[in-house]
C-alpha positions as YAML, in Angstrom:
chain: A
units: angstrom
residues:
- id: 1
  name: UNK
  ca: [0.04, -0.26, 0.42]
- id: 2
  name: UNK
  ca: [2.85, 2.79, 0.27]
- id: 3
  name: UNK
  ca: [3.17, 5.39, 2.61]
- id: 4
  name: UNK
  ca: [-0.42, 6.04, 3.75]
- id: 5
  name: UNK
  ca: [-0.91, 9.24, 6.08]
- id: 6
  name: UNK
  ca: [-2.38, 7.93, 9.52]
- id: 7
  name: UNK
  ca: [-6.33, 8.90, 9.15]
- id: 8
  name: UNK
  ca: [-6.22, 8.60, 5.40]
- id: 9
  name: UNK
  ca: [-7.81, 5.50, 3.16]
- id: 10
  name: UNK
  ca: [-6.26, 3.43, 0.30]
- id: 11
  name: UNK
  ca: [-7.64, 0.52, -1.57]
- id: 12
  name: UNK
  ca: [-5.87, -2.49, -3.44]
- id: 13
  name: UNK
  ca: [-7.43, -4.54, -5.88]
- id: 14
  name: UNK
  ca: [-6.12, -8.29, -5.69]
- id: 15
  name: UNK
  ca: [-6.66, -10.63, -8.60]
- id: 16
  name: UNK
  ca: [-7.67, -14.21, -7.62]
- id: 17
  name: UNK
  ca: [-7.02, -16.97, -10.77]
- id: 18
  name: UNK
  ca: [-8.24, -20.92, -11.07]
- id: 19
  name: UNK
  ca: [-5.49, -21.94, -12.97]
- id: 20
  name: UNK
  ca: [-7.72, -25.34, -12.76]
- id: 21
  name: UNK
  ca: [-9.54, -27.41, -15.41]
- id: 22
  name: UNK
  ca: [-12.49, -27.44, -13.00]
- id: 23
  name: UNK
  ca: [-14.50, -24.77, -11.18]
- id: 24
  name: UNK
  ca: [-13.27, -23.83, -7.83]
- id: 25
  name: UNK
  ca: [-16.42, -23.00, -4.96]
- id: 26
  name: UNK
  ca: [-15.57, -21.20, -2.08]
- id: 27
  name: UNK
  ca: [-15.02, -23.21, 0.98]
- id: 28
  name: UNK
  ca: [-14.10, -20.68, 3.45]
- id: 29
  name: UNK
  ca: [-11.46, -18.16, 4.58]
- id: 30
  name: UNK
  ca: [-10.71, -16.03, 7.60]
- id: 31
  name: UNK
  ca: [-11.43, -12.06, 7.27]
- id: 32
  name: UNK
  ca: [-9.03, -9.33, 7.81]
- id: 33
  name: UNK
  ca: [-8.07, -7.33, 11.08]
- id: 34
  name: UNK
  ca: [-7.82, -3.49, 11.48]
- id: 35
  name: UNK
  ca: [-6.57, -1.51, 9.94]
- id: 36
  name: UNK
  ca: [-7.55, -3.61, 6.97]
- id: 37
  name: UNK
  ca: [-10.64, -4.40, 5.59]
- id: 38
  name: UNK
  ca: [-12.38, -5.66, 2.31]
- id: 39
  name: UNK
  ca: [-13.88, -2.44, 1.05]
- id: 40
  name: UNK
  ca: [-17.44, -2.89, 0.78]
- id: 41
  name: UNK
  ca: [-17.92, -5.02, 3.96]
- id: 42
  name: UNK
  ca: [-16.84, -8.76, 4.62]
- id: 43
  name: UNK
  ca: [-15.53, -10.50, 1.64]
- id: 44
  name: UNK
  ca: [-15.71, -10.40, -1.17]
- id: 45
  name: UNK
  ca: [-16.95, -6.68, -0.40]
- id: 46
  name: UNK
  ca: [-16.89, -4.84, -3.63]
- id: 47
  name: UNK
  ca: [-14.82, -7.36, -5.48]
- id: 48
  name: UNK
  ca: [-15.99, -9.61, -8.24]
- id: 49
  name: UNK
  ca: [-15.63, -12.84, -6.65]
- id: 50
  name: UNK
  ca: [-18.34, -15.20, -5.78]
- id: 51
  name: UNK
  ca: [-18.73, -18.53, -4.14]
- id: 52
  name: UNK
  ca: [-17.27, -19.74, -7.13]
- id: 53
  name: UNK
  ca: [-14.65, -19.23, -9.43]
- id: 54
  name: UNK
  ca: [-15.05, -20.83, -12.93]
- id: 55
  name: UNK
  ca: [-11.90, -23.13, -14.71]
- id: 56
  name: UNK
  ca: [-9.23, -20.61, -16.10]
- id: 57
  name: UNK
  ca: [-11.56, -17.54, -14.65]
- id: 58
  name: UNK
  ca: [-10.38, -15.03, -12.07]
- id: 59
  name: UNK
  ca: [-12.26, -12.64, -9.76]
- id: 60
  name: UNK
  ca: [-11.44, -9.52, -7.73]
- id: 61
  name: UNK
  ca: [-10.76, -8.45, -3.93]
- id: 62
  name: UNK
  ca: [-10.71, -5.11, -3.07]
- id: 63
  name: UNK
  ca: [-8.81, -4.33, 0.11]
- id: 64
  name: UNK
  ca: [-8.53, -1.10, 2.04]
- id: 65
  name: UNK
  ca: [-5.85, 0.13, 4.27]
- id: 66
  name: UNK
  ca: [-6.81, 2.80, 7.06]
- id: 67
  name: UNK
  ca: [-3.91, 3.13, 9.71]
- id: 68
  name: UNK
  ca: [-4.57, 4.43, 12.93]
- id: 69
  name: UNK
  ca: [-1.16, 4.86, 13.42]
- id: 70
  name: UNK
  ca: [2.50, 5.07, 12.53]
- id: 71
  name: UNK
  ca: [4.72, 2.38, 11.38]
- id: 72
  name: UNK
  ca: [4.61, -0.68, 9.42]
- id: 73
  name: UNK
  ca: [0.95, -2.98, 9.18]
- id: 74
  name: UNK
  ca: [0.51, -6.33, 7.87]
- id: 75
  name: UNK
  ca: [-1.88, -9.09, 7.65]
- id: 76
  name: UNK
  ca: [-2.96, -12.30, 5.57]
- id: 77
  name: UNK
  ca: [-5.66, -13.17, 3.89]
- id: 78
  name: UNK
  ca: [-6.71, -17.15, 3.85]
- id: 79
  name: UNK
  ca: [-9.00, -17.94, 1.20]
- id: 80
  name: UNK
  ca: [-10.07, -21.19, 0.05]
- id: 81
  name: UNK
  ca: [-11.42, -22.81, -2.36]
- id: 82
  name: UNK
  ca: [-12.02, -26.37, -3.31]
- id: 83
  name: UNK
  ca: [-12.03, -27.68, -7.41]
- id: 84
  name: UNK
  ca: [-13.60, -30.69, -5.90]
- id: 85
  name: UNK
  ca: [-10.68, -33.26, -6.42]
...
C-alpha cells in the first residue's frame, strides 16, 4: 500500500486466478483485521469474486487500508476454494 497518512485510506485490488480445469467453490476463509478491511464489507466486499471461480477464470477482491498509527502494518488473507478433487 505504500506510505499512507494516518487518518487517510487507500485501496488495493487483488486478483484470484483459478488455473485449474474445473470450477472452484469457496469453502471458507478468514477476514482481515484492522487497519485492513474488505472494501464494502465482508468478503468479497466490492470485489467481483463469488462462491465459484470458473475454470481458467479470475476475480478480484478490494482491500482497504486505513492506518490509525504510524509504522508498518501487515495481515494475511486466507481464502479457500475447493475444486472437488
